[in-house]
CSV table of C-alpha atoms and ligand atoms in Angstrom, one decimal:
chain,number,residue,atom,x,y,z
A,1,TRP,CA,20.9,16.3,16.0
A,2,ASP,CA,23.2,14.3,13.7
A,3,MET,CA,20.0,13.1,12.0
A,4,PHE,CA,18.8,16.6,11.5
A,5,VAL,CA,22.2,17.8,10.2
A,6,LEU,CA,22.4,14.9,7.8
A,7,ALA,CA,18.9,15.4,6.5
A,8,PHE,CA,19.6,19.1,6.0
A,9,VAL,CA,22.8,18.6,4.1
A,10,GLU,CA,21.2,15.9,2.0
A,11,ARG,CA,18.3,18.2,1.3
A,12,LEU,CA,20.7,21.0,0.4
A,13,PHE,CA,22.4,19.1,-2.4
A,14,ARG,CA,19.2,17.6,-3.8
A,15,PRO,CA,17.8,19.5,-6.7
A,16,THR,CA,15.0,21.9,-5.8
A,17,TYR,CA,12.1,22.8,-8.0
A,18,ARG,CA,9.5,25.5,-8.4
A,19,LYS,CA,6.2,25.8,-10.0
A,20,ASP,CA,7.4,27.0,-13.4
A,21,ASP,CA,9.7,24.1,-13.9
A,22,PHE,CA,7.0,21.6,-14.9
A,23,VAL,CA,5.0,20.8,-18.0
A,24,LEU,CA,1.7,19.2,-16.9
A,25,GLY,CA,0.8,15.9,-18.7
A,26,LYS,CA,-2.0,13.4,-18.1
A,27,LYS,CA,-4.1,13.6,-15.0
A,28,LEU,CA,-3.5,10.4,-13.0
A,29,GLY,CA,-5.9,10.9,-10.1
A,30,GLU,CA,-8.1,13.3,-8.4
A,31,GLY,CA,-9.3,13.0,-4.8
A,32,ALA,CA,-10.8,15.3,-2.2
A,33,PHE,CA,-7.3,16.3,-1.0
A,34,GLY,CA,-5.4,16.8,-4.2
A,35,VAL,CA,-4.8,16.3,-7.9
A,36,VAL,CA,-2.1,14.1,-9.4
A,37,TYR,CA,-0.5,14.6,-12.8
A,38,ARG,CA,2.2,13.0,-14.8
A,39,VAL,CA,4.7,15.8,-15.6
A,40,SER,CA,8.0,16.6,-17.2
A,41,LEU,CA,10.6,19.2,-16.6
A,42,ALA,CA,10.4,22.2,-18.9
A,43,LYS,CA,14.1,22.5,-19.1
A,44,ASN,CA,14.6,18.9,-20.1
A,45,PRO,CA,13.1,18.5,-23.6
A,46,ALA,CA,14.2,14.8,-23.7
A,47,SER,CA,11.7,14.0,-21.0
A,48,LYS,CA,9.0,16.3,-22.4
A,49,LYS,CA,7.0,13.8,-24.5
A,50,GLU,CA,5.9,11.4,-21.8
A,51,GLY,CA,6.8,12.9,-18.5
A,52,ASP,CA,9.0,10.9,-16.1
A,53,LEU,CA,7.8,12.6,-13.0
A,54,VAL,CA,4.6,12.6,-11.0
A,55,LEU,CA,3.2,15.8,-9.3
A,56,LYS,CA,0.6,15.9,-6.6
A,57,LYS,CA,-1.0,19.3,-5.8
A,58,ALA,CA,-2.4,18.8,-2.4
A,59,THR,CA,-4.5,20.7,0.2
A,60,GLU,CA,-3.5,21.1,3.8
A,61,TYR,CA,-2.8,17.4,4.3
A,62,GLY,CA,0.1,17.8,1.9
A,63,ALA,CA,2.3,19.0,4.7
A,64,VAL,CA,2.0,15.6,6.5
A,65,GLU,CA,2.5,13.8,3.2
A,66,ILE,CA,5.7,15.6,2.5
A,67,TRP,CA,6.9,14.8,6.0
A,68,MET,CA,6.1,11.1,5.6
A,69,ASN,CA,7.8,10.9,2.2
A,70,GLU,CA,11.0,12.6,3.5
A,71,ARG,CA,11.1,10.1,6.4
A,72,VAL,CA,10.5,7.1,4.0
A,73,ARG,CA,13.2,8.4,1.7
A,74,ARG,CA,15.7,8.3,4.5
A,75,ALA,CA,14.5,5.2,6.4
A,76,CYS,CA,13.0,2.7,4.0
A,77,SER,CA,13.2,4.1,0.5
A,78,SER,CA,12.6,0.8,-1.3
A,79,SER,CA,9.1,0.5,0.3
A,80,CYS,CA,7.6,3.5,-1.6
A,81,ALA,CA,7.7,5.4,-4.8
A,82,ASP,CA,10.9,7.4,-5.2
A,83,PHE,CA,10.2,10.8,-3.7
A,84,LEU,CA,12.1,13.7,-5.0
A,85,TYR,CA,10.9,17.0,-3.5
A,86,GLY,CA,8.0,18.7,-1.8
A,87,PHE,CA,7.3,22.4,-1.3
A,88,LEU,CA,4.6,24.9,-0.4
A,89,GLU,CA,3.3,26.9,-3.4
A,90,LYS,CA,1.3,30.0,-2.7
A,91,SER,CA,-0.9,31.3,-5.4
A,92,PRO,CA,-3.2,34.4,-5.2
A,93,LYS,CA,-6.1,32.4,-6.7
A,94,LYS,CA,-5.9,29.0,-4.9
A,95,GLY,CA,-4.1,30.0,-1.7
A,96,ALA,CA,-1.6,27.6,-0.3
A,97,GLU,CA,-1.0,24.3,-2.0
A,98,TYR,CA,1.6,21.7,-1.3
A,99,TRP,CA,3.4,20.3,-4.3
A,100,LEU,CA,4.9,16.8,-4.1
A,101,LEU,CA,7.2,15.3,-6.7
A,102,TRP,CA,8.0,11.6,-7.3
A,103,ARG,CA,9.7,9.6,-10.1
A,104,PHE,CA,7.1,8.1,-12.4
A,105,GLU,CA,7.3,4.4,-11.4
A,106,GLY,CA,5.1,2.9,-14.0
A,107,GLU,CA,1.8,2.8,-15.8
A,108,ALA,CA,0.0,0.3,-13.7
A,109,THR,CA,-1.3,0.0,-10.1
A,110,LEU,CA,-2.2,-3.4,-8.6
A,111,SER,CA,-5.8,-2.3,-9.1
A,112,ASP,CA,-5.3,-1.8,-12.9
A,113,LEU,CA,-3.5,-5.2,-13.1
A,114,MET,CA,-6.2,-7.0,-11.0
A,115,LEU,CA,-9.0,-5.8,-13.3
A,116,SER,CA,-7.4,-7.5,-16.3
A,117,LYS,CA,-8.9,-10.8,-17.2
A,118,ASP,CA,-5.3,-12.1,-17.5
A,119,PHE,CA,-4.5,-11.5,-13.8
A,120,PRO,CA,-2.2,-12.8,-12.3
A,121,TYR,CA,-0.4,-13.9,-15.5
A,122,ASN,CA,0.0,-10.3,-16.6
A,123,VAL,CA,1.9,-9.6,-13.4
A,124,GLU,CA,4.1,-12.6,-13.9
A,125,ALA,CA,5.2,-11.3,-17.3
A,126,MET,CA,6.0,-7.9,-15.8
A,127,ILE,CA,8.0,-9.3,-12.9
A,128,LEU,CA,10.0,-11.8,-15.0
A,129,GLY,CA,10.1,-9.7,-18.2
A,130,GLU,CA,9.1,-12.8,-20.1
A,131,VAL,CA,6.2,-15.1,-20.5
A,132,GLN,CA,6.4,-18.5,-18.8
A,133,ALA,CA,6.2,-21.6,-20.9
A,134,LEU,CA,4.7,-23.7,-18.1
A,135,PRO,CA,1.0,-24.6,-18.4
A,136,LYS,CA,-1.5,-22.3,-16.7
A,137,GLY,CA,-3.2,-23.5,-13.6
A,138,LEU,CA,-3.8,-23.0,-9.9
A,139,GLY,CA,-0.3,-23.8,-8.8
A,140,ARG,CA,1.3,-21.3,-11.1
A,141,GLU,CA,-1.3,-18.6,-10.1
A,142,ASN,CA,-0.6,-19.3,-6.5
A,143,ARG,CA,3.1,-18.7,-7.0
A,144,ILE,CA,2.4,-15.3,-8.7
A,145,ILE,CA,0.0,-14.2,-6.0
A,146,GLN,CA,2.5,-15.3,-3.4
A,147,THR,CA,5.3,-13.2,-5.0
A,148,ILE,CA,3.0,-10.1,-5.2
A,149,LEU,CA,2.0,-10.6,-1.6
A,150,ARG,CA,5.5,-11.1,-0.4
A,151,GLN,CA,6.6,-7.8,-2.2
A,152,LEU,CA,3.7,-6.0,-0.6
A,153,LEU,CA,4.5,-7.3,2.9
A,154,PHE,CA,8.2,-6.5,2.4
A,155,ALA,CA,7.3,-2.9,1.6
A,156,LEU,CA,4.9,-2.7,4.5
A,157,ASP,CA,7.4,-4.2,6.9
A,158,GLY,CA,9.8,-1.4,6.0
A,159,LEU,CA,7.1,1.3,6.8
A,160,HIS,CA,6.1,-0.4,10.0
A,161,THR,CA,9.7,-0.8,11.2
A,162,THR,CA,10.1,2.9,10.6
A,163,GLY,CA,7.1,3.6,12.7
A,164,ILE,CA,4.7,4.5,10.0
A,165,VAL,CA,1.2,3.1,9.6
A,166,HIS,CA,-0.1,3.7,6.1
A,167,ARG,CA,-3.9,3.4,6.8
A,168,ASP,CA,-4.9,3.4,3.2
A,169,ILE,CA,-3.5,0.2,1.8
A,170,LYS,CA,-5.5,-0.9,-1.2
A,171,PRO,CA,-4.7,-2.0,-4.8
A,172,GLN,CA,-5.0,1.6,-6.1
A,173,ASN,CA,-2.2,2.6,-3.8
A,174,VAL,CA,0.2,-0.1,-4.8
A,175,ILE,CA,2.2,0.7,-8.0
A,176,PHE,CA,4.3,-1.6,-10.1
A,177,SER,CA,7.7,-0.1,-10.5
A,178,GLU,CA,8.9,-0.9,-13.9
A,179,GLY,CA,12.5,0.0,-12.9
A,180,SER,CA,12.8,-2.5,-10.1
A,181,ARG,CA,10.2,-4.9,-11.3
A,182,THR,CA,8.6,-4.9,-7.9
A,183,PHE,CA,5.5,-3.5,-6.2
A,184,LYS,CA,5.8,-0.3,-4.2
A,185,ILE,CA,3.5,1.5,-1.9
A,186,ILE,CA,2.2,5.0,-2.8
A,187,ASP,CA,0.0,7.7,-1.3
A,188,LEU,CA,1.1,8.5,2.3
A,189,GLY,CA,-1.7,11.1,2.6
A,190,ALA,CA,-3.5,9.3,5.4
A,191,ALA,CA,-0.3,7.9,7.0
A,192,THR,CA,0.6,8.4,10.6
A,193,ASP,CA,4.0,8.3,12.3
A,194,LEU,CA,3.4,7.2,15.9
A,195,ARG,CA,7.0,7.4,17.0
A,196,VAL,CA,7.1,11.1,16.6
A,197,GLY,CA,3.4,11.8,17.0
A,198,ILE,CA,2.8,13.2,13.5
A,199,ASN,CA,-0.8,13.0,12.4
A,200,TYR,CA,-1.3,10.9,15.6
A,201,ILE,CA,-5.0,11.5,16.0
A,202,PRO,CA,-6.6,9.4,13.3
A,203,LYS,CA,-8.7,11.3,10.8
A,204,GLU,CA,-11.1,8.4,10.3
A,205,PHE,CA,-12.9,10.3,7.5
A,206,LEU,CA,-9.7,9.7,5.4
A,207,LEU,CA,-10.1,6.0,5.7
A,208,ASP,CA,-11.4,4.0,2.8
A,209,PRO,CA,-14.3,1.9,4.2
A,210,ARG,CA,-13.7,-0.8,1.6
A,211,TYR,CA,-10.4,-1.8,3.0
A,212,ALA,CA,-10.5,-0.4,6.5
A,213,ALA,CA,-10.1,-2.8,9.5
A,214,PRO,CA,-13.1,-2.8,11.9
A,215,GLU,CA,-11.4,-0.8,14.6
A,216,GLN,CA,-12.3,2.8,14.0
A,217,TYR,CA,-9.4,4.3,15.8
A,218,ILE,CA,-5.9,3.0,15.4
A,219,MET,CA,-4.8,3.8,18.9
A,220,SER,CA,-7.0,2.8,21.8
A,221,THR,CA,-9.2,5.6,23.2
A,222,GLN,CA,-7.0,5.7,26.3
A,223,THR,CA,-4.4,7.6,24.3
A,224,PRO,CA,-6.5,10.2,22.7
A,225,SER,CA,-4.1,13.1,22.2
A,226,ALA,CA,-0.7,13.4,20.7
A,227,PRO,CA,2.2,14.4,22.8
A,228,SER,CA,4.4,17.0,21.1
A,229,ALA,CA,6.9,15.6,18.8
A,230,PRO,CA,10.2,15.4,20.7
A,231,VAL,CA,8.6,13.9,23.9
A,232,ALA,CA,6.7,11.3,21.9
A,233,THR,CA,9.9,9.9,20.4
A,234,ALA,CA,10.8,8.3,23.7
A,235,LEU,CA,7.3,7.2,24.6
A,236,SER,CA,5.7,5.9,21.6
A,237,PRO,CA,7.6,2.6,21.0
A,238,VAL,CA,5.8,1.4,24.1
A,239,LEU,CA,2.5,2.6,22.9
A,240,TRP,CA,3.2,0.9,19.6
A,241,GLN,CA,3.8,-2.4,21.4
A,242,MET,CA,0.6,-2.0,23.4
A,243,ASN,CA,-1.8,-1.0,20.7
A,244,LEU,CA,-0.3,-2.7,17.6
A,245,PRO,CA,-1.5,0.1,15.2
A,246,ASP,CA,0.4,-1.6,12.3
A,247,ARG,CA,-2.2,-4.4,12.3
A,248,PHE,CA,-4.7,-2.0,10.6
A,249,ASP,CA,-2.6,-2.2,7.4
A,250,ILE,CA,-2.4,-6.0,7.8
A,251,TYR,CA,-6.2,-6.3,7.7
A,252,SER,CA,-6.2,-4.2,4.4
A,253,THR,CA,-3.4,-6.3,3.0
A,254,GLY,CA,-5.4,-9.5,3.9
A,255,LEU,CA,-8.3,-8.1,1.8
A,256,ILE,CA,-6.0,-7.6,-1.1
A,257,PHE,CA,-4.8,-11.2,-0.7
A,258,LEU,CA,-8.5,-12.3,-0.7
A,259,GLN,CA,-9.2,-10.3,-3.9
A,260,MET,CA,-6.2,-11.8,-5.6
A,261,ALA,CA,-7.5,-15.3,-4.8
A,262,PHE,CA,-11.2,-14.6,-5.6
A,263,PRO,CA,-11.8,-12.8,-8.9
A,264,ALA,CA,-15.4,-12.3,-7.9
A,265,LEU,CA,-14.4,-10.1,-5.1
A,266,ARG,CA,-12.4,-7.7,-7.2
A,267,SER,CA,-15.3,-5.4,-8.1
A,268,ASP,CA,-16.2,-2.6,-5.7
A,269,SER,CA,-19.8,-3.8,-5.3
A,270,ASN,CA,-18.8,-7.4,-4.5
A,271,LEU,CA,-16.1,-6.3,-2.1
A,272,ILE,CA,-18.7,-4.2,-0.3
A,273,GLN,CA,-21.1,-7.1,-0.2
A,274,PHE,CA,-18.3,-9.3,1.1
A,275,ASN,CA,-17.6,-6.8,3.9
A,276,ARG,CA,-21.3,-7.0,4.9
A,277,GLN,CA,-21.2,-10.8,5.0
A,278,LEU,CA,-18.0,-10.8,7.0
A,279,LYS,CA,-19.5,-8.4,9.5
A,280,ARG,CA,-22.5,-10.6,9.9
A,281,CYS,CA,-20.1,-13.5,10.6
A,282,GLU,CA,-18.5,-11.3,13.3
A,283,TYR,CA,-15.3,-10.9,11.1
A,284,ASP,CA,-14.6,-14.6,11.3
A,285,LEU,CA,-13.4,-15.8,7.9
A,286,VAL,CA,-13.9,-19.5,8.9
A,287,SER,CA,-17.6,-19.0,9.5
A,288,TRP,CA,-17.9,-16.9,6.4
A,289,ARG,CA,-16.4,-19.8,4.4
A,290,LYS,CA,-18.9,-22.2,6.0
A,291,THR,CA,-21.8,-20.0,4.9
A,292,VAL,CA,-20.7,-19.4,1.3
A,293,GLU,CA,-18.9,-22.6,0.3
A,294,PRO,CA,-21.8,-25.0,0.2
A,295,ARG,CA,-23.6,-22.9,-2.4
A,296,ALA,CA,-20.5,-21.4,-4.0
A,297,SER,CA,-20.1,-20.8,-7.8
A,298,SER,CA,-17.3,-22.8,-9.4
A,299,GLU,CA,-15.3,-19.6,-9.6
A,300,LEU,CA,-15.5,-19.0,-5.9
A,301,ARG,CA,-14.7,-22.7,-5.2
A,302,ARG,CA,-11.6,-22.3,-7.3
A,303,GLY,CA,-10.4,-19.5,-5.0
A,304,PHE,CA,-10.7,-21.8,-2.0
A,305,GLU,CA,-8.9,-24.5,-3.9
A,306,LEU,CA,-6.0,-22.1,-4.5
A,307,LEU,CA,-5.8,-21.1,-0.8
A,308,ASP,CA,-6.0,-24.8,0.1
A,309,LEU,CA,-2.9,-25.8,-1.9
A,310,ASP,CA,0.0,-27.3,0.1
A,311,GLY,CA,-2.1,-28.3,3.1
A,312,GLY,CA,-4.0,-25.0,3.2
A,313,ILE,CA,-1.1,-22.7,4.2
A,314,GLY,CA,-2.5,-19.9,2.0
A,315,TRP,CA,-5.8,-20.0,3.8
A,316,GLU,CA,-4.0,-20.2,7.1
A,317,LEU,CA,-2.0,-17.0,6.3
A,318,LEU,CA,-5.1,-15.2,5.1
A,319,THR,CA,-7.1,-16.0,8.2
A,320,SER,CA,-4.2,-14.8,10.4
A,321,MET,CA,-4.4,-11.4,8.6
A,322,VAL,CA,-8.1,-10.8,8.5
A,323,ARG,CA,-9.3,-11.0,12.1
A,324,TYR,CA,-11.5,-8.8,14.2
A,325,LYS,CA,-9.0,-8.1,16.9
A,326,ALA,CA,-5.9,-6.3,15.9
A,327,ARG,CA,-3.9,-8.1,18.6
A,328,GLN,CA,-4.7,-11.5,17.0
A,329,ARG,CA,-3.5,-10.4,13.5
A,330,THR,CA,-0.1,-11.3,12.4
A,331,SER,CA,2.5,-8.6,11.8
A,332,ALA,CA,4.2,-7.9,8.4
A,333,LYS,CA,7.4,-9.4,9.6
A,334,ALA,CA,5.8,-12.5,11.0
A,335,ALA,CA,3.7,-12.9,7.9
A,336,LEU,CA,6.9,-12.9,5.8
A,337,ALA,CA,8.2,-15.8,7.9
A,338,HIS,CA,5.0,-17.7,7.3
A,339,PRO,CA,5.3,-21.2,5.7
A,340,TYR,CA,3.2,-19.9,2.8
A,341,PHE,CA,6.4,-18.1,1.6
A,342,ASP,CA,8.7,-21.2,2.1
A,343,ARG,CA,8.0,-22.3,-1.4
A,344,GLU,CA,10.2,-20.4,-3.9
A,345,GLY,CA,8.3,-17.8,-5.8
A,346,LEU,CA,8.4,-16.7,-9.4
A,347,LEU,CA,12.1,-16.4,-9.9
A,348,ALA,CA,12.8,-19.9,-8.9
A,349,LEU,CA,10.1,-21.0,-11.3
A,350,SER,CA,11.9,-19.4,-14.2
A,351,PHE,CA,15.3,-21.0,-13.2
A,352,MET,CA,13.7,-24.4,-13.2
A,353,GLN,CA,13.1,-24.3,-16.9
B,1,LIG,P1,-4.7,10.2,-4.5
B,1,LIG,O1,-5.2,8.8,-4.3
B,1,LIG,O2,-4.7,11.0,-3.2
B,1,LIG,O3,-5.4,10.8,-5.6
B,1,LIG,P2,-2.2,8.9,-5.2
B,1,LIG,O4,-0.9,9.3,-4.5
B,1,LIG,O5,-2.7,7.6,-4.8
B,1,LIG,O6,-3.2,10.1,-4.9
B,1,LIG,O7,-1.9,9.0,-6.7
B,1,LIG,C1,-3.0,8.9,-7.6
B,1,LIG,C2,-2.7,8.0,-8.8
B,1,LIG,O8,-1.5,8.4,-9.5
B,1,LIG,C3,-2.3,6.6,-8.3
B,1,LIG,O9,-3.4,5.7,-8.1
B,1,LIG,C4,-1.4,6.1,-9.5
B,1,LIG,O10,-2.2,5.6,-10.5
B,1,LIG,C5,-0.7,7.4,-9.9
B,1,LIG,N1,0.6,7.6,-9.3
B,1,LIG,C6,0.9,8.1,-8.1
B,1,LIG,N2,2.2,8.2,-7.8
B,1,LIG,C7,2.8,7.6,-8.9
B,1,LIG,C8,4.2,7.3,-9.2
B,1,LIG,N3,5.2,7.6,-8.4
B,1,LIG,N4,4.4,6.6,-10.4
B,1,LIG,C9,3.4,6.3,-11.2
B,1,LIG,N5,2.1,6.6,-11.0
B,1,LIG,C10,1.8,7.2,-9.8
B,2,LIG,MG1,-4.4,7.0,-3.8
């Protein structure tokens, strides 16, 4: 009950908003379940020009998304974009819509940054706020990729420790926060909180097939229905241990790691083709490598070279994330302790100069 009272009091003193408070700016995204705009507050002319907030007008799934964002805000706020407020807006024309409000974190998602020819150097400049004087090359690229992956796993570990599985981890849902100079996770629209049973039955139609792990359902079919919320709190940590639902996100994160190492796999069509190849290899990255490496382009070979640095610890980590069986995949916390991250990342590099 303390938790509820605290949450209620906190919520009471937080500013609340309504429909007419916002001036809509640029549309940032549009999916089947909502539209996202950059917005500013009407009563704050200083912020009018650009818009320092983000507004999502969501359909029925908005209710779950508000719930997830409230929980993240209290339990692991640094993992995700800074959530301000969510409410139900009833309009005579559109019926019920959920409105969600975040701080505008920055212009670029990891997807935008990865599509640049300059990746990963463009990210290095954003994280450090300066350009490195060191020569470009595999070692430096590896450090940048390592730093991005560590930030992503750190954010994911926060969610997983809270009991939330995101289920839609992909470069489009990772935003670079210009304020903290780190990557944060966005879009909790498909997320599930297994400890309290919210959105427990996976809506597999929400899952993005490009990044989804091979298991269709996150929980085993022996636990098909959600117990009601208060009862589930006591039960689900056990289910969590048994079924390791968090490993779904680890698979997706592994694919992001792969795309960072191999520029050729960054396009949608090539990623889809890779997924087909991997399926044919029964989701075994080692056998995938054996089939493609002998006739690989120099660009593809360069990706393997990057992962093979320092005795192949990058490759070792990647293969521990992208595995068919969820049970055999590493967790976010274990991945963060992997020797791949023993080497200091970008910040140490800048101190060395
Ligand atoms: P959906 O994928 O359901 O359309 P998202 O929550 O992923 O909705 O948001 C869509 C896009 O809006 C993101 O890919 C990102 O470009 C942008 N965006 C979302 N939240 C923020 C934020 N807090 N700061 C900056 N940009 C954001
Ligand atoms: Mg999204």
